[in-house]
PDB file of C-alpha atoms in Angstrom:
ATOM      1  CA  MET A 212     -67.056  16.365  41.190  1.00  0.00           C
ATOM      2  CA  GLY A 213     -64.959  16.478  44.350  1.00  0.00           C
ATOM      3  CA  LYS A 214     -62.659  13.892  45.779  1.00  0.00           C
ATOM      4  CA  GLN A 215     -64.159  10.900  47.463  1.00  0.00           C
ATOM      5  CA  ASN A 216     -63.481  10.087  51.087  1.00  0.00           C
ATOM      6  CA  LYS A 217     -61.556   6.934  51.839  1.00  0.00           C
ATOM      7  CA  ASP A 218     -64.179   6.081  54.443  1.00  0.00           C
ATOM      8  CA  ASP A 219     -66.982   5.943  51.861  1.00  0.00           C
ATOM      9  CA  VAL A 220     -68.365   2.483  51.213  1.00  0.00           C
ATOM     10  CA  PRO A 221     -67.560   1.405  47.632  1.00  0.00           C
ATOM     11  CA  ASN A 222     -70.572   1.117  45.373  1.00  0.00           C
ATOM     12  CA  PRO A 223     -70.551  -2.274  43.574  1.00  0.00           C
ATOM     13  CA  SER A 224     -72.943  -1.052  40.872  1.00  0.00           C
ATOM     14  CA  ARG A 225     -70.535   1.692  39.771  1.00  0.00           C
ATOM     15  CA  VAL A 226     -68.114   0.390  37.180  1.00  0.00           C
ATOM     16  CA  GLY A 227     -65.436   2.470  35.520  1.00  0.00           C
ATOM     17  CA  ASN A 228     -65.591   2.637  31.715  1.00  0.00           C
ATOM     18  CA  ARG A 229     -68.978   0.919  31.656  1.00  0.00           C
ATOM     19  CA  ASP A 230     -69.801   2.092  28.122  1.00  0.00           C
ATOM     20  CA  ILE A 231     -66.501   0.758  26.750  1.00  0.00           C
ATOM     21  CA  ILE A 232     -66.954  -2.590  28.496  1.00  0.00           C
ATOM     22  CA  GLN A 233     -70.485  -2.822  27.083  1.00  0.00           C
ATOM     23  CA  ARG A 234     -69.148  -2.088  23.600  1.00  0.00           C
ATOM     24  CA  LEU A 235     -66.486  -4.791  23.932  1.00  0.00           C
ATOM     25  CA  ASN A 236     -69.153  -7.199  25.173  1.00  0.00           C
ATOM     26  CA  PHE A 237     -71.404  -6.404  22.195  1.00  0.00           C
ATOM     27  CA  LEU A 238     -68.576  -6.871  19.685  1.00  0.00           C
ATOM     28  CA  TYR A 239     -67.635 -10.225  21.240  1.00  0.00           C
ATOM     29  CA  GLN A 240     -71.239 -11.486  21.285  1.00  0.00           C
ATOM     30  CA  ALA A 241     -71.807 -10.333  17.691  1.00  0.00           C
ATOM     31  CA  SER A 242     -68.651 -12.095  16.494  1.00  0.00           C
ATOM     32  CA  VAL A 243     -69.706 -15.307  18.295  1.00  0.00           C
ATOM     33  CA  LEU A 244     -73.158 -15.109  16.682  1.00  0.00           C
ATOM     34  CA  LEU A 245     -71.798 -14.498  13.188  1.00  0.00           C
ATOM     35  CA  ASN A 246     -69.164 -17.193  13.579  1.00  0.00           C
ATOM     36  CA  GLY A 247     -71.778 -19.688  14.741  1.00  0.00           C
ATOM     37  CA  MET A 248     -73.937 -19.282  11.647  1.00  0.00           C
ATOM     38  CA  THR A 249     -73.818 -22.187   9.256  1.00  0.00           C
ATOM     39  CA  ALA A 250     -71.858 -21.827   6.051  1.00  0.00           C
ATOM     40  CA  GLY A 251     -74.061 -21.640   2.997  1.00  0.00           C
ATOM     41  CA  PRO A 252     -75.885 -19.153   0.801  1.00  0.00           C
ATOM     42  CA  SER A 253     -77.307 -17.323   3.843  1.00  0.00           C
ATOM     43  CA  SER A 254     -73.823 -16.736   5.236  1.00  0.00           C
ATOM     44  CA  GLN A 255     -72.995 -14.238   2.481  1.00  0.00           C
ATOM     45  CA  VAL A 256     -73.853 -10.672   3.433  1.00  0.00           C
ATOM     46  CA  PRO A 257     -73.848  -8.163   0.552  1.00  0.00           C
ATOM     47  CA  PHE A 258     -71.683  -5.152   1.234  1.00  0.00           C
ATOM     48  CA  SER A 259     -73.804  -2.007   1.035  1.00  0.00           C
ATOM     49  CA  THR A 260     -72.398   0.725  -1.168  1.00  0.00           C
ATOM     50  CA  CYS A 261     -73.513   4.323  -0.871  1.00  0.00           C
ATOM     51  CA  GLU A 262     -76.868   4.763  -2.565  1.00  0.00           C
ATOM     52  CA  THR A 263     -77.437   7.510  -5.117  1.00  0.00           C
ATOM     53  CA  ASN A 264     -80.584   9.112  -6.481  1.00  0.00           C
ATOM     54  CA  VAL A 265     -81.958   7.718  -9.708  1.00  0.00           C
ATOM     55  CA  THR A 266     -82.146  11.259 -11.138  1.00  0.00           C
ATOM     56  CA  GLN A 267     -78.389  11.681 -10.869  1.00  0.00           C
ATOM     57  CA  ASN A 268     -76.080   9.998 -13.298  1.00  0.00           C
ATOM     58  CA  PRO A 269     -75.601   6.501 -11.934  1.00  0.00           C
ATOM     59  CA  PRO A 270     -71.966   5.458 -11.535  1.00  0.00           C
ATOM     60  CA  LYS A 271     -70.554   2.632 -13.579  1.00  0.00           C
ATOM     61  CA  LYS A 272     -71.802  -0.714 -12.420  1.00  0.00           C
ATOM     62  CA  ARG A 273     -69.305  -2.297 -10.115  1.00  0.00           C
ATOM     63  CA  PRO A 274     -69.647  -5.835  -8.916  1.00  0.00           C
ATOM     64  CA  LYS A 275     -71.061  -5.893  -5.409  1.00  0.00           C
ATOM     65  CA  ARG A 276     -68.535  -6.922  -2.851  1.00  0.00           C
ATOM     66  CA  VAL A 277     -69.738  -9.916  -0.852  1.00  0.00           C
ATOM     67  CA  VAL A 278     -68.568 -10.332   2.727  1.00  0.00           C
ATOM     68  CA  SER A 279     -68.894 -13.669   4.498  1.00  0.00           C
ATOM     69  CA  THR A 280     -70.047 -13.907   8.091  1.00  0.00           C
ATOM     70  CA  ALA A 281     -66.610 -15.252   9.075  1.00  0.00           C
ATOM     71  CA  ASP A 282     -64.957 -12.103   7.651  1.00  0.00           C
ATOM     72  CA  LEU A 283     -67.460  -9.928   9.481  1.00  0.00           C
ATOM     73  CA  SER A 284     -66.762 -11.861  12.692  1.00  0.00           C
ATOM     74  CA  ARG A 285     -63.013 -11.282  12.226  1.00  0.00           C
ATOM     75  CA  SER A 286     -63.550  -7.565  11.700  1.00  0.00           C
ATOM     76  CA  TYR A 287     -65.566  -7.393  14.951  1.00  0.00           C
ATOM     77  CA  VAL A 288     -62.727  -9.120  16.818  1.00  0.00           C
ATOM     78  CA  ASP A 289     -60.206  -6.696  15.291  1.00  0.00           C
ATOM     79  CA  THR A 290     -62.403  -3.748  16.304  1.00  0.00           C
ATOM     80  CA  MET A 291     -62.680  -5.169  19.825  1.00  0.00           C
ATOM     81  CA  LYS A 292     -58.873  -5.386  20.127  1.00  0.00           C
ATOM     82  CA  VAL A 293     -58.398  -1.840  18.789  1.00  0.00           C
ATOM     83  CA  VAL A 294     -61.016  -0.397  21.166  1.00  0.00           C
ATOM     84  CA  GLY A 295     -59.393  -2.194  24.101  1.00  0.00           C
ATOM     85  CA  GLN A 296     -55.941  -0.856  23.201  1.00  0.00           C
ATOM     86  CA  LYS A 297     -56.998   2.738  22.528  1.00  0.00           C
ATOM     87  CA  THR A 298     -59.083   3.046  25.682  1.00  0.00           C
ATOM     88  CA  ASN A 299     -56.568   1.127  27.832  1.00  0.00           C
ATOM     89  CA  VAL A 300     -59.217  -1.379  28.964  1.00  0.00           C
ATOM     90  CA  LYS A 301     -58.000  -4.921  29.527  1.00  0.00           C
ATOM     91  CA  ILE A 302     -59.946  -7.646  27.793  1.00  0.00           C
ATOM     92  CA  ASP A 303     -60.905 -10.517  30.077  1.00  0.00           C
ATOM     93  CA  PRO A 304     -58.490 -13.503  29.817  1.00  0.00           C
ATOM     94  CA  THR A 305     -61.368 -15.908  29.104  1.00  0.00           C
ATOM     95  CA  VAL A 306     -62.285 -13.805  26.060  1.00  0.00           C
ATOM     96  CA  LYS A 307     -58.651 -13.685  24.926  1.00  0.00           C
ATOM     97  CA  ARG A 308     -58.414 -17.471  25.160  1.00  0.00           C
ATOM     98  CA  ALA A 309     -61.521 -17.832  23.000  1.00  0.00           C
ATOM     99  CA  ILE A 310     -59.926 -15.976  20.062  1.00  0.00           C
ATOM    100  CA  CYS A 311     -57.546 -17.703  17.635  1.00  0.00           C
ATOM    101  CA  LYS A 312     -54.195 -15.932  17.376  1.00  0.00           C
ATOM    102  CA  GLY A 313     -53.652 -17.148  13.816  1.00  0.00           C
ATOM    103  CA  CYS A 314     -56.837 -16.161  12.005  1.00  0.00           C
ATOM    104  CA  ARG A 315     -58.576 -13.967  14.643  1.00  0.00           C
ATOM    105  CA  ILE A 316     -61.782 -15.990  14.690  1.00  0.00           C
ATOM    106  CA  VAL A 317     -63.803 -16.878  17.793  1.00  0.00           C
ATOM    107  CA  LEU A 318     -63.144 -20.458  18.886  1.00  0.00           C
ATOM    108  CA  ILE A 319     -66.448 -22.222  19.478  1.00  0.00           C
ATOM    109  CA  PRO A 320     -65.884 -25.828  20.612  1.00  0.00           C
ATOM    110  CA  GLY A 321     -67.357 -28.225  18.084  1.00  0.00           C
ATOM    111  CA  ALA A 322     -68.092 -25.534  15.489  1.00  0.00           C
ATOM    112  CA  SER A 323     -64.885 -23.630  14.782  1.00  0.00           C
ATOM    113  CA  SER A 324     -62.457 -25.528  17.032  1.00  0.00           C
ATOM    114  CA  THR A 325     -61.737 -28.943  18.454  1.00  0.00           C
ATOM    115  CA  VAL A 326     -60.958 -29.418  22.144  1.00  0.00           C
ATOM    116  CA  ARG A 327     -58.768 -32.208  23.491  1.00  0.00           C
ATOM    117  CA  VAL A 328     -57.562 -32.933  27.026  1.00  0.00           C
ATOM    118  CA  LYS A 329     -54.128 -34.495  27.429  1.00  0.00           C
ATOM    119  CA  ASN A 330     -52.108 -35.507  30.463  1.00  0.00           C
ATOM    120  CA  SER A 331     -49.147 -33.379  31.437  1.00  0.00           C
ATOM    121  CA  LYS A 332     -46.410 -34.061  33.991  1.00  0.00           C
ATOM    122  CA  SER A 333     -46.061 -30.460  35.069  1.00  0.00           C
ATOM    123  CA  HIS A 334     -49.696 -29.311  35.027  1.00  0.00           C
ATOM    124  CA  GLY A 335     -51.770 -32.436  35.482  1.00  0.00           C
ATOM    125  CA  HIS A 336     -53.899 -31.879  32.376  1.00  0.00           C
ATOM    126  CA  LEU A 337     -53.662 -29.682  29.293  1.00  0.00           C
ATOM    127  CA  VAL A 338     -56.706 -28.456  27.385  1.00  0.00           C
ATOM    128  CA  ILE A 339     -55.744 -28.071  23.718  1.00  0.00           C
ATOM    129  CA  HIS A 340     -57.950 -25.862  21.524  1.00  0.00           C
ATOM    130  CA  THR A 341     -57.245 -26.319  17.789  1.00  0.00           C
ATOM    131  CA  CYS A 342     -58.711 -23.888  15.253  1.00  0.00           C
ATOM    132  CA  ASN A 343     -60.443 -25.673  12.363  1.00  0.00           C
ATOM    133  CA  SER A 344     -59.648 -22.985   9.768  1.00  0.00           C
ATOM    134  CA  CYS A 345     -55.912 -22.305  10.326  1.00  0.00           C
ATOM    135  CA  LYS A 346     -54.982 -25.359  12.493  1.00  0.00           C
ATOM    136  CA  THR A 347     -53.372 -23.146  15.151  1.00  0.00           C
ATOM    137  CA  SER A 348     -53.448 -24.814  18.564  1.00  0.00           C
ATOM    138  CA  ARG A 349     -53.488 -23.283  22.019  1.00  0.00           C
ATOM    139  CA  ARG A 350     -52.510 -25.234  25.144  1.00  0.00           C
ATOM    140  CA  ILE A 351     -54.030 -24.144  28.454  1.00  0.00           C
ATOM    141  CA  PRO A 352     -53.078 -25.887  31.713  1.00  0.00           C
ATOM    142  CA  ALA A 353     -56.000 -27.311  33.668  1.00  0.00           C
ATOM    143  CA  PRO A 354     -55.130 -29.056  36.937  1.00  0.00           C
ATOM    144  CA  PRO A 355     -57.340 -31.958  38.031  1.00  0.00           C
ATOM    145  CA  VAL A 356     -60.345 -31.290  40.232  1.00  0.00           C
ATOM    146  CA  LEU A 357     -61.007 -33.198  43.470  1.00  0.00           C
ATOM    147  CA  ASP A 358     -64.089 -33.528  45.639  1.00  0.00           C
ATOM    148  CA  ALA A 359     -64.107 -31.529  48.886  1.00  0.00           C
ATOM    149  CA  ASN A 360     -63.672 -34.687  51.018  1.00  0.00           C
ATOM    150  CA  GLU A 361     -60.661 -35.910  49.028  1.00  0.00           C
ATOM    151  CA  PHE A 362     -59.094 -32.444  49.150  1.00  0.00           C
ATOM    152  CA  GLU A 363     -59.343 -32.239  52.957  1.00  0.00           C
ATOM    153  CA  SER A 364     -57.972 -35.747  53.498  1.00  0.00           C
ATOM    154  CA  ARG A 365     -55.103 -35.155  51.082  1.00  0.00           C
ATOM    155  CA  SER A 366     -54.131 -31.791  52.570  1.00  0.00           C
ATOM    156  CA  THR A 367     -53.899 -33.248  56.101  1.00  0.00           C
ATOM    157  CA  THR A 368     -51.765 -36.248  55.082  1.00  0.00           C
ATOM    158  CA  ASP A 369     -49.361 -34.284  52.868  1.00  0.00           C
ATOM    159  CA  GLN A 370     -48.098 -31.954  55.626  1.00  0.00           C
ATOM    160  CA  PRO A 371     -44.723 -33.030  57.072  1.00  0.00           C
ATOM    161  CA  ALA A 372     -44.061 -33.046  60.798  1.00  0.00           C
ATOM    162  CA  PRO A 373     -42.742 -29.712  62.112  1.00  0.00           C
ATOM    163  CA  GLY A 374     -38.953 -29.616  62.435  1.00  0.00           C
ATOM    164  CA  ALA A 375     -38.475 -32.773  60.384  1.00  0.00           C
ATOM    165  CA  THR A 376     -35.828 -32.389  57.712  1.00  0.00           C
ATOM    166  CA  THR A 377     -34.727 -34.875  55.167  1.00  0.00           C
ATOM    167  CA  GLY A 378     -31.203 -35.322  53.849  1.00  0.00           C
ATOM    168  CA  GLN A 379     -32.494 -35.973  50.350  1.00  0.00           C
ATOM    169  CA  ARG A 380     -32.786 -33.424  47.623  1.00  0.00           C
ATOM    170  CA  ARG A 381     -36.105 -31.717  47.257  1.00  0.00           C
ATOM    171  CA  GLN A 382     -38.290 -33.471  44.792  1.00  0.00           C
ATOM    172  CA  LYS A 383     -40.323 -31.535  42.311  1.00  0.00           C
ATOM    173  CA  ARG A 384     -43.657 -30.773  43.894  1.00  0.00           C
ATOM    174  CA  SER A 385     -46.552 -32.382  42.101  1.00  0.00           C
ATOM    175  CA  CYS A 386     -49.446 -30.260  40.943  1.00  0.00           C
ATOM    176  CA  ALA A 387     -51.974 -29.855  43.742  1.00  0.00           C
ATOM    177  CA  PRO A 388     -55.517 -30.600  42.562  1.00  0.00           C
ATOM    178  CA  ARG A 389     -58.057 -27.838  42.967  1.00  0.00           C
ATOM    179  CA  LEU A 390     -61.295 -27.920  44.863  1.00  0.00           C
ATOM    180  CA  THR A 391     -64.446 -27.990  42.768  1.00  0.00           C
ATOM    181  CA  PRO A 392     -65.978 -24.538  42.261  1.00  0.00           C
ATOM    182  CA  HIS A 393     -68.421 -23.480  44.942  1.00  0.00           C
ATOM    183  CA  PHE A 394     -71.389 -23.410  42.560  1.00  0.00           C
ATOM    184  CA  ALA A 395     -70.687 -27.001  41.482  1.00  0.00           C
ATOM    185  CA  ARG A 396     -70.798 -28.406  45.009  1.00  0.00           C
ATOM    186  CA  ASP A 397     -74.046 -29.861  46.294  1.00  0.00           C
ATOM    187  CA  LEU A 398     -74.344 -27.921  49.540  1.00  0.00           C
ATOM    188  CA  GLY A 399     -78.040 -26.986  49.413  1.00  0.00           C
ATOM    189  CA  HIS A 400     -79.549 -23.517  49.285  1.00  0.00           C
ATOM    190  CA  VAL A 401     -79.750 -21.004  52.090  1.00  0.00           C
ATOM    191  CA  VAL A 402     -82.294 -18.179  51.782  1.00  0.00           C
ATOM    192  CA  PHE A 403     -82.150 -14.947  53.757  1.00  0.00           C
ATOM    193  CA  ARG A 404     -84.785 -12.235  54.211  1.00  0.00           C
ATOM    194  CA  GLY A 405     -82.881  -9.231  55.497  1.00  0.00           C
ATOM    195  CA  ASN A 406     -80.678 -10.600  58.274  1.00  0.00           C
ATOM    196  CA  GLU A 407     -83.023 -13.472  59.071  1.00  0.00           C
ATOM    197  CA  ARG A 408     -82.338 -16.949  57.722  1.00  0.00           C
ATOM    198  CA  LEU A 409     -85.449 -18.689  56.352  1.00  0.00           C
ATOM    199  CA  PRO A 410     -85.824 -22.398  57.123  1.00  0.00           C
ATOM    200  CA  ASP A 411     -85.747 -24.611  53.997  1.00  0.00           C
ATOM    201  CA  ALA A 412     -87.498 -22.195  51.673  1.00  0.00           C
ATOM    202  CA  ILE A 413     -88.808 -23.618  48.416  1.00  0.00           C
ATOM    203  CA  LEU A 414     -87.358 -21.788  45.438  1.00  0.00           C
TER     204      LEU A 414
END
């Protein structure tokens, strides 16, 4: 394949390392599924040993190794990390935050972890994920969220007059609240057909 022109329009459906990203996605989803299974007799998966013919001399009977679903989930997470390192593909930060650093298990709120929100002076709020198996906690800053109207009114009142200086020391700037995500706002739907906007289409 030749070099691509810089003038070519980028193709959004073409993703580099698609097969590796799909493999990482599968390993993550499989570990979440196995970790979410309830503990009990069904959570034990017998480890399959290599099968031999009955006509051959059977080997000495060894006890079958039993692997729990949590161990299998951990091995999938380990495989996911190894694949990401060897192929030089970065794992998404949201996936990294969902994995316990102590016991390498997927943190599912309510099932394998507890989630608490605490106030913080520097960040506004902290979301604390605590693993139920190893009690390792992870603190992630989460600034408060404002409505769009509050955000606009606050941003206009907080701006100082141009050229105005104060003789006081600078105070530590408080954490600015974020706008709500676009999908969470109630703005209504707009439907297009080609370049033409359709009036109040029913979805």
